[in-house]
Amino acid sequence: MTICGREQPLIRVLHDESRPDLRDPARPRPVRLYLWEPDRPLAAPAPLVVVSHGTGGSGSTMQWLDRPLREAGFRVVALDHHGNNHVDGYEPEGFLHVWERPRDVSFALDVLAREQPLGPVGAAGFSLGGYTAAALVGARVDPRIVWAVLTGAVPLPEIPEFPGVLEALRKKHPLDESSRRGLDAAAADLSDPRVRAVFQVAPGVGALVTRESLAAVRVPVGIRWGGADTVNPYEADVRPYLEHIPTASGRSAGPDVRHSDFFAPEPAAPAVRVRVRVGREAAAFFRRHLGGDGVGADPGDAPRPASAGADRAGASRSDDA
């Protein structure tokens, strides 16, 4: 455990005894936390927002989302998902067994709740973290589609952070009937009743989630995406969340915004402005749904009918302007 100053988080590494380390099954699964306390809490206990990073990223690089939440009065906890973060390396399960990510969040909440009372809880996520946040309120992946991806029946787009990830997974876990039965975990209900609101940024895995599970989500969900995102394109990955979650609404962050604009280490000036704006919109969303005072609320994130349309380029949702 370390703490590095006011602008730096408290860093903790927890160990989930119920799941194994992907490199050494004799050891428990590590879950690294980056914890920020708010400058001026909205309430006591302070509302908490858990932040989930994208594929191959880290909770340590989510400051563009962490900072505006902390400044708005939230306690913020960002995670490193084991096997899928650049701090301690990659494992194929970390990229492909996506259903383990929401379990990381629930485990972290369990630990934190034993130490002190939790205020209202929200979940925010970028890219694969967007799926993680949605899974915490009921989104489930379809194991039949996952199996088709693992067997090659459905093509898996190349993952730049881990070329050859499918072959690496098959080497560790040969595809047989036992591995197929193991996918039952993918279809499990991973929802956490403590999570009261979700904010997704350029969410992924939309093509793998079941429409039935999305239709059952009952908490507010705000969504932002890039109109020029070719990594998690609107039609395949964003639209399922936006159209099938009855409480979801959102809008494009801009027609020229790319996926990398949210995580590039040295972004161009327009990308910086996009990050700042989306971070502030996330804070306003959670102020509305967790803070209880409505200050800074964004009317564009009021729950809307799921039937409202959005254009393919992701310019905006028609009833969300």
Short mmCIF file of C-alpha atoms in Angstrom, two decimals:
data_model
loop_
_atom_site.label_atom_id
_atom_site.label_comp_id
_atom_site.label_asym_id
_atom_site.label_seq_id
_atom_site.Cartn_x
_atom_site.Cartn_y
_atom_site.Cartn_z
CA MET A 1 0.00 0.00 0.00
CA THR A 2 1.40 3.42 -0.96
CA ILE A 3 0.18 6.98 -1.04
CA CYS A 4 1.94 9.60 -3.10
CA GLY A 5 0.29 12.93 -2.31
CA ARG A 6 -2.88 14.90 -2.82
CA GLU A 7 -3.01 14.48 -6.60
CA GLN A 8 -2.00 10.82 -6.43
CA PRO A 9 -4.23 7.92 -5.39
CA LEU A 10 -3.82 5.51 -2.56
CA ILE A 11 -2.72 2.29 -4.27
CA ARG A 12 -3.75 -1.06 -2.81
CA VAL A 13 -3.42 -4.61 -4.09
CA LEU A 14 -6.17 -6.94 -2.89
CA HIS A 15 -6.29 -10.70 -3.41
CA ASP A 16 -9.45 -12.59 -4.26
CA GLU A 17 -9.10 -16.04 -2.70
CA SER A 18 -12.06 -17.37 -4.67
CA ARG A 19 -10.23 -17.09 -8.03
CA PRO A 20 -6.71 -18.03 -9.09
CA ASP A 21 -3.87 -15.91 -10.38
CA LEU A 22 -3.68 -16.46 -14.15
CA ARG A 23 0.08 -17.09 -13.99
CA ASP A 24 0.24 -19.09 -10.77
CA PRO A 25 -3.01 -20.94 -9.96
CA ALA A 26 -1.74 -21.64 -6.45
CA ARG A 27 -2.00 -17.93 -5.67
CA PRO A 28 -5.17 -15.80 -5.43
CA ARG A 29 -6.23 -13.36 -8.12
CA PRO A 30 -4.79 -9.85 -7.60
CA VAL A 31 -7.01 -6.77 -7.91
CA ARG A 32 -5.13 -3.47 -7.79
CA LEU A 33 -7.06 -0.39 -6.67
CA TYR A 34 -6.35 3.31 -7.15
CA LEU A 35 -8.39 5.15 -4.55
CA TRP A 36 -9.08 8.90 -4.45
CA GLU A 37 -10.97 10.62 -1.66
CA PRO A 38 -13.00 13.70 -2.70
CA ASP A 39 -11.87 17.22 -1.90
CA ARG A 40 -15.38 18.11 -0.70
CA PRO A 41 -17.67 15.09 -0.30
CA LEU A 42 -21.22 15.47 -1.54
CA ALA A 43 -22.49 13.62 1.51
CA ALA A 44 -21.36 11.36 4.32
CA PRO A 45 -20.54 8.67 3.47
CA ALA A 46 -19.37 10.03 0.12
CA PRO A 47 -20.94 8.54 -3.01
CA LEU A 48 -18.51 6.14 -4.69
CA VAL A 49 -17.82 5.65 -8.40
CA VAL A 50 -15.85 2.62 -9.57
CA VAL A 51 -13.92 3.12 -12.83
CA SER A 52 -13.01 0.25 -15.17
CA HIS A 53 -10.27 0.70 -17.79
CA GLY A 54 -10.25 -0.42 -21.42
CA THR A 55 -8.47 -3.35 -23.03
CA GLY A 56 -4.79 -3.41 -22.11
CA GLY A 57 -5.07 -0.18 -20.11
CA SER A 58 -4.87 0.54 -16.40
CA GLY A 59 -6.79 2.32 -13.70
CA SER A 60 -3.68 4.49 -13.32
CA THR A 61 -4.31 6.09 -16.75
CA MET A 62 -7.97 6.99 -16.24
CA GLN A 63 -7.30 10.42 -14.72
CA TRP A 64 -9.40 12.14 -17.40
CA LEU A 65 -12.41 10.43 -15.82
CA ASP A 66 -11.20 10.06 -12.23
CA ARG A 67 -10.32 13.72 -11.68
CA PRO A 68 -13.67 15.36 -12.55
CA LEU A 69 -15.47 12.77 -10.43
CA ARG A 70 -13.23 13.48 -7.43
CA GLU A 71 -13.56 17.21 -7.92
CA ALA A 72 -17.36 16.82 -8.04
CA GLY A 73 -17.36 15.25 -4.58
CA PHE A 74 -17.16 11.53 -5.30
CA ARG A 75 -14.94 8.92 -3.79
CA VAL A 76 -13.32 7.23 -6.81
CA VAL A 77 -11.86 3.74 -7.13
CA ALA A 78 -10.20 2.70 -10.39
CA LEU A 79 -9.13 -0.92 -10.89
CA ASP A 80 -6.46 -2.87 -12.73
CA HIS A 81 -8.09 -5.98 -14.19
CA HIS A 82 -5.74 -8.97 -13.85
CA GLY A 83 -4.24 -10.16 -17.14
CA ASN A 84 -5.58 -7.15 -19.04
CA ASN A 85 -3.54 -4.23 -17.66
CA HIS A 86 -0.19 -2.90 -18.82
CA VAL A 87 1.15 -2.49 -15.27
CA ASP A 88 1.85 -6.17 -14.64
CA GLY A 89 1.29 -7.70 -18.05
CA TYR A 90 -1.15 -9.57 -20.23
CA GLU A 91 -2.67 -13.03 -20.22
CA PRO A 92 -5.11 -14.28 -22.89
CA GLU A 93 -7.88 -14.91 -20.36
CA GLY A 94 -7.62 -11.29 -19.30
CA PHE A 95 -8.63 -10.25 -22.81
CA LEU A 96 -11.16 -12.96 -23.64
CA HIS A 97 -12.74 -14.01 -20.34
CA VAL A 98 -14.39 -10.62 -19.99
CA TRP A 99 -16.92 -11.83 -17.41
CA GLU A 100 -14.20 -11.91 -14.76
CA ARG A 101 -13.98 -8.09 -14.81
CA PRO A 102 -17.29 -7.29 -13.08
CA ARG A 103 -16.37 -9.87 -10.45
CA ASP A 104 -13.25 -7.78 -9.74
CA VAL A 105 -15.48 -4.79 -9.04
CA SER A 106 -17.86 -6.66 -6.73
CA PHE A 107 -14.92 -8.14 -4.84
CA ALA A 108 -13.41 -4.67 -4.36
CA LEU A 109 -16.74 -3.32 -3.13
CA ASP A 110 -17.00 -6.19 -0.65
CA VAL A 111 -13.58 -5.34 0.79
CA LEU A 112 -14.26 -1.61 0.96
CA ALA A 113 -17.67 -2.16 2.57
CA ARG A 114 -16.07 -4.19 5.36
CA GLU A 115 -13.79 -1.26 6.16
CA GLN A 116 -16.32 1.56 6.21
CA PRO A 117 -19.92 2.21 5.08
CA LEU A 118 -20.33 2.75 1.36
CA GLY A 119 -22.30 5.67 0.04
CA PRO A 120 -24.39 5.31 -3.13
CA VAL A 121 -22.35 3.43 -5.76
CA GLY A 122 -21.98 4.05 -9.48
CA ALA A 123 -19.86 2.37 -12.15
CA ALA A 124 -18.11 4.02 -15.10
CA GLY A 125 -16.06 2.36 -17.79
CA PHE A 126 -14.21 3.01 -21.03
CA SER A 127 -14.25 0.52 -23.92
CA LEU A 128 -14.16 -2.98 -22.38
CA GLY A 129 -14.70 -1.18 -19.09
CA GLY A 130 -18.01 0.02 -20.52
CA TYR A 131 -19.13 -3.60 -20.78
CA THR A 132 -17.83 -4.17 -17.25
CA ALA A 133 -20.01 -1.38 -15.90
CA ALA A 134 -23.06 -2.68 -17.79
CA ALA A 135 -22.51 -6.22 -16.51
CA LEU A 136 -22.74 -4.88 -12.96
CA VAL A 137 -26.35 -3.89 -13.66
CA GLY A 138 -27.38 -7.04 -15.53
CA ALA A 139 -25.81 -7.20 -19.01
CA ARG A 140 -24.77 -10.77 -19.86
CA VAL A 141 -22.69 -12.10 -22.73
CA ASP A 142 -24.08 -14.93 -24.84
CA PRO A 143 -21.88 -18.03 -24.31
CA ARG A 144 -22.87 -19.38 -27.72
CA ILE A 145 -21.37 -16.34 -29.42
CA VAL A 146 -18.30 -16.50 -27.15
CA TRP A 147 -17.79 -20.14 -28.14
CA ALA A 148 -18.12 -19.23 -31.82
CA VAL A 149 -15.42 -16.59 -31.36
CA LEU A 150 -13.10 -18.97 -29.49
CA THR A 151 -13.47 -21.65 -32.18
CA GLY A 152 -13.02 -19.22 -35.04
CA ALA A 153 -16.56 -19.56 -36.40
CA VAL A 154 -16.98 -15.84 -35.74
CA PRO A 155 -13.88 -13.78 -36.56
CA LEU A 156 -12.19 -11.91 -33.73
CA PRO A 157 -10.78 -8.52 -34.75
CA GLU A 158 -7.05 -8.23 -34.20
CA ILE A 159 -6.19 -6.91 -30.75
CA PRO A 160 -3.09 -4.70 -31.11
CA GLU A 161 -2.12 -5.11 -27.44
CA PHE A 162 -2.07 -8.91 -27.75
CA PRO A 163 -1.56 -10.25 -31.29
CA GLY A 164 -2.43 -13.93 -31.48
CA VAL A 165 -4.51 -13.86 -28.32
CA LEU A 166 -6.80 -16.68 -29.51
CA GLU A 167 -3.90 -19.02 -30.17
CA ALA A 168 -2.42 -18.17 -26.76
CA LEU A 169 -5.73 -18.97 -25.06
CA ARG A 170 -6.10 -22.29 -26.91
CA LYS A 171 -2.59 -23.25 -25.89
CA LYS A 172 -3.42 -22.72 -22.21
CA HIS A 173 -6.98 -24.06 -22.45
CA PRO A 174 -7.57 -26.55 -25.30
CA LEU A 175 -11.05 -26.27 -26.76
CA ASP A 176 -12.98 -29.34 -25.63
CA GLU A 177 -16.30 -30.11 -24.00
CA SER A 178 -15.06 -29.19 -20.54
CA SER A 179 -13.93 -25.77 -21.73
CA ARG A 180 -17.29 -25.28 -23.40
CA ARG A 181 -19.09 -26.09 -20.16
CA GLY A 182 -16.77 -23.63 -18.46
CA LEU A 183 -18.40 -20.88 -20.46
CA ASP A 184 -21.42 -21.17 -18.20
CA ALA A 185 -19.65 -18.55 -16.10
CA ALA A 186 -19.94 -16.18 -19.04
CA ALA A 187 -23.73 -16.30 -18.86
CA ALA A 188 -23.95 -15.86 -15.09
CA ASP A 189 -25.79 -12.95 -13.54
CA LEU A 190 -22.93 -10.63 -12.49
CA SER A 191 -25.12 -7.76 -11.40
CA ASP A 192 -24.37 -6.03 -8.11
CA PRO A 193 -27.37 -4.45 -6.40
CA ARG A 194 -25.13 -1.77 -4.87
CA VAL A 195 -24.57 -0.17 -8.30
CA ARG A 196 -27.25 2.46 -8.86
CA ALA A 197 -26.07 4.15 -12.06
CA VAL A 198 -23.71 3.44 -14.98
CA PHE A 199 -21.79 5.68 -17.38
CA GLN A 200 -20.22 4.08 -20.48
CA VAL A 201 -17.64 5.70 -22.75
CA ALA A 202 -17.09 4.06 -26.15
CA PRO A 203 -18.34 0.74 -24.75
CA GLY A 204 -17.27 -2.60 -26.19
CA VAL A 205 -18.67 -6.17 -26.38
CA GLY A 206 -22.07 -4.86 -27.46
CA ALA A 207 -22.22 -7.53 -30.15
CA LEU A 208 -21.82 -10.29 -27.54
CA VAL A 209 -24.41 -9.23 -24.97
CA THR A 210 -27.93 -10.65 -25.01
CA ARG A 211 -30.79 -8.31 -25.82
CA GLU A 212 -32.88 -9.95 -23.09
CA SER A 213 -30.35 -9.05 -20.40
CA LEU A 214 -30.12 -5.45 -21.61
CA ALA A 215 -33.89 -5.11 -21.62
CA ALA A 216 -33.93 -6.08 -17.93
CA VAL A 217 -31.58 -3.26 -16.82
CA ARG A 218 -33.41 -0.85 -14.52
CA VAL A 219 -30.79 1.68 -13.38
CA PRO A 220 -29.90 4.89 -15.27
CA VAL A 221 -27.27 4.39 -17.99
CA GLY A 222 -25.51 7.27 -19.74
CA ILE A 223 -23.48 6.60 -22.90
CA ARG A 224 -20.92 8.57 -24.92
CA TRP A 225 -19.19 7.38 -28.08
CA GLY A 226 -16.99 8.62 -30.90
CA GLY A 227 -18.48 9.03 -34.34
CA ALA A 228 -15.19 7.97 -35.97
CA ASP A 229 -14.54 5.03 -33.62
CA THR A 230 -13.51 1.98 -35.67
CA VAL A 231 -12.43 -0.10 -32.64
CA ASN A 232 -15.86 -0.19 -30.98
CA PRO A 233 -18.03 1.04 -33.86
CA TYR A 234 -21.44 2.46 -33.13
CA GLU A 235 -23.53 -0.13 -34.97
CA ALA A 236 -21.88 -3.23 -33.51
CA ASP A 237 -20.91 -2.14 -30.01
CA VAL A 238 -22.75 1.00 -28.89
CA ARG A 239 -26.17 0.68 -30.47
CA PRO A 240 -27.15 -2.52 -28.60
CA TYR A 241 -26.69 -0.78 -25.25
CA LEU A 242 -28.38 2.42 -26.36
CA GLU A 243 -31.41 0.82 -27.99
CA HIS A 244 -32.07 -2.18 -25.78
CA ILE A 245 -31.46 -0.78 -22.28
CA PRO A 246 -34.77 0.95 -21.51
CA THR A 247 -33.14 3.45 -19.12
CA ALA A 248 -30.23 4.34 -21.44
CA SER A 249 -29.60 7.56 -23.29
CA GLY A 250 -26.55 9.30 -24.59
CA ARG A 251 -24.93 11.11 -27.46
CA SER A 252 -21.87 11.17 -29.65
CA ALA A 253 -18.79 12.93 -28.31
CA GLY A 254 -18.31 14.21 -31.86
CA PRO A 255 -18.42 12.89 -35.44
CA ASP A 256 -14.60 12.96 -35.76
CA VAL A 257 -13.79 11.46 -32.34
CA ARG A 258 -11.79 8.23 -32.53
CA HIS A 259 -11.38 5.51 -29.95
CA SER A 260 -7.76 6.49 -29.34
CA ASP A 261 -8.75 10.06 -28.51
CA PHE A 262 -9.76 8.82 -25.08
CA PHE A 263 -6.46 7.13 -24.20
CA ALA A 264 -3.62 8.45 -26.39
CA PRO A 265 -0.71 9.40 -24.05
CA GLU A 266 -0.06 12.62 -25.96
CA PRO A 267 -3.42 13.58 -27.45
CA ALA A 268 -3.95 16.46 -29.83
CA ALA A 269 -5.71 19.53 -28.44
CA PRO A 270 -9.18 18.51 -29.75
CA ALA A 271 -8.88 15.14 -28.03
CA VAL A 272 -8.00 16.83 -24.74
CA ARG A 273 -11.15 18.92 -25.00
CA VAL A 274 -13.21 15.79 -25.70
CA ARG A 275 -11.83 14.05 -22.63
CA VAL A 276 -12.45 17.06 -20.42
CA ARG A 277 -16.01 17.47 -21.67
CA VAL A 278 -16.90 13.78 -21.35
CA GLY A 279 -15.35 13.62 -17.88
CA ARG A 280 -17.47 16.59 -16.78
CA GLU A 281 -20.57 15.03 -18.30
CA ALA A 282 -19.89 11.82 -16.36
CA ALA A 283 -19.58 13.82 -13.14
CA ALA A 284 -22.84 15.65 -13.87
CA PHE A 285 -24.57 12.33 -14.59
CA PHE A 286 -23.49 10.84 -11.29
CA ARG A 287 -24.30 14.06 -9.40
CA ARG A 288 -27.82 13.66 -10.68
CA HIS A 289 -28.22 9.97 -9.91
CA LEU A 290 -26.00 9.49 -6.84
CA GLY A 291 -25.47 12.92 -5.31
CA GLY A 292 -29.12 13.65 -4.68
CA ASP A 293 -28.95 17.41 -5.28
CA GLY A 294 -29.17 17.58 -9.06
CA VAL A 295 -26.42 20.22 -9.24
CA GLY A 296 -24.77 20.14 -12.64
CA ALA A 297 -27.26 17.57 -13.93
CA ASP A 298 -27.15 16.95 -17.65
CA PRO A 299 -30.70 16.87 -19.05
CA GLY A 300 -29.41 14.90 -22.02
CA ASP A 301 -29.00 11.89 -19.76
CA ALA A 302 -32.58 11.65 -18.57
CA PRO A 303 -33.96 8.14 -19.23
CA ARG A 304 -35.48 7.96 -22.71
CA PRO A 305 -37.54 5.41 -24.63
CA ALA A 306 -35.34 2.73 -26.13
CA SER A 307 -37.00 3.15 -29.52
CA ALA A 308 -35.39 6.52 -30.20
CA GLY A 309 -33.01 6.46 -33.13
CA ALA A 310 -29.37 7.40 -33.60
CA ASP A 311 -27.56 7.77 -36.88
CA ARG A 312 -24.85 5.37 -37.96
CA ALA A 313 -22.11 7.97 -37.58
CA GLY A 314 -23.14 8.48 -33.98
CA ALA A 315 -23.70 12.23 -34.31
CA SER A 316 -26.44 12.23 -31.66
CA ARG A 317 -29.49 10.43 -30.41
CA SER A 318 -32.53 12.32 -31.68
CA ASP A 319 -34.19 12.77 -28.30
CA ASP A 320 -30.96 13.49 -26.43
CA ALA A 321 -29.91 16.83 -27.88
#
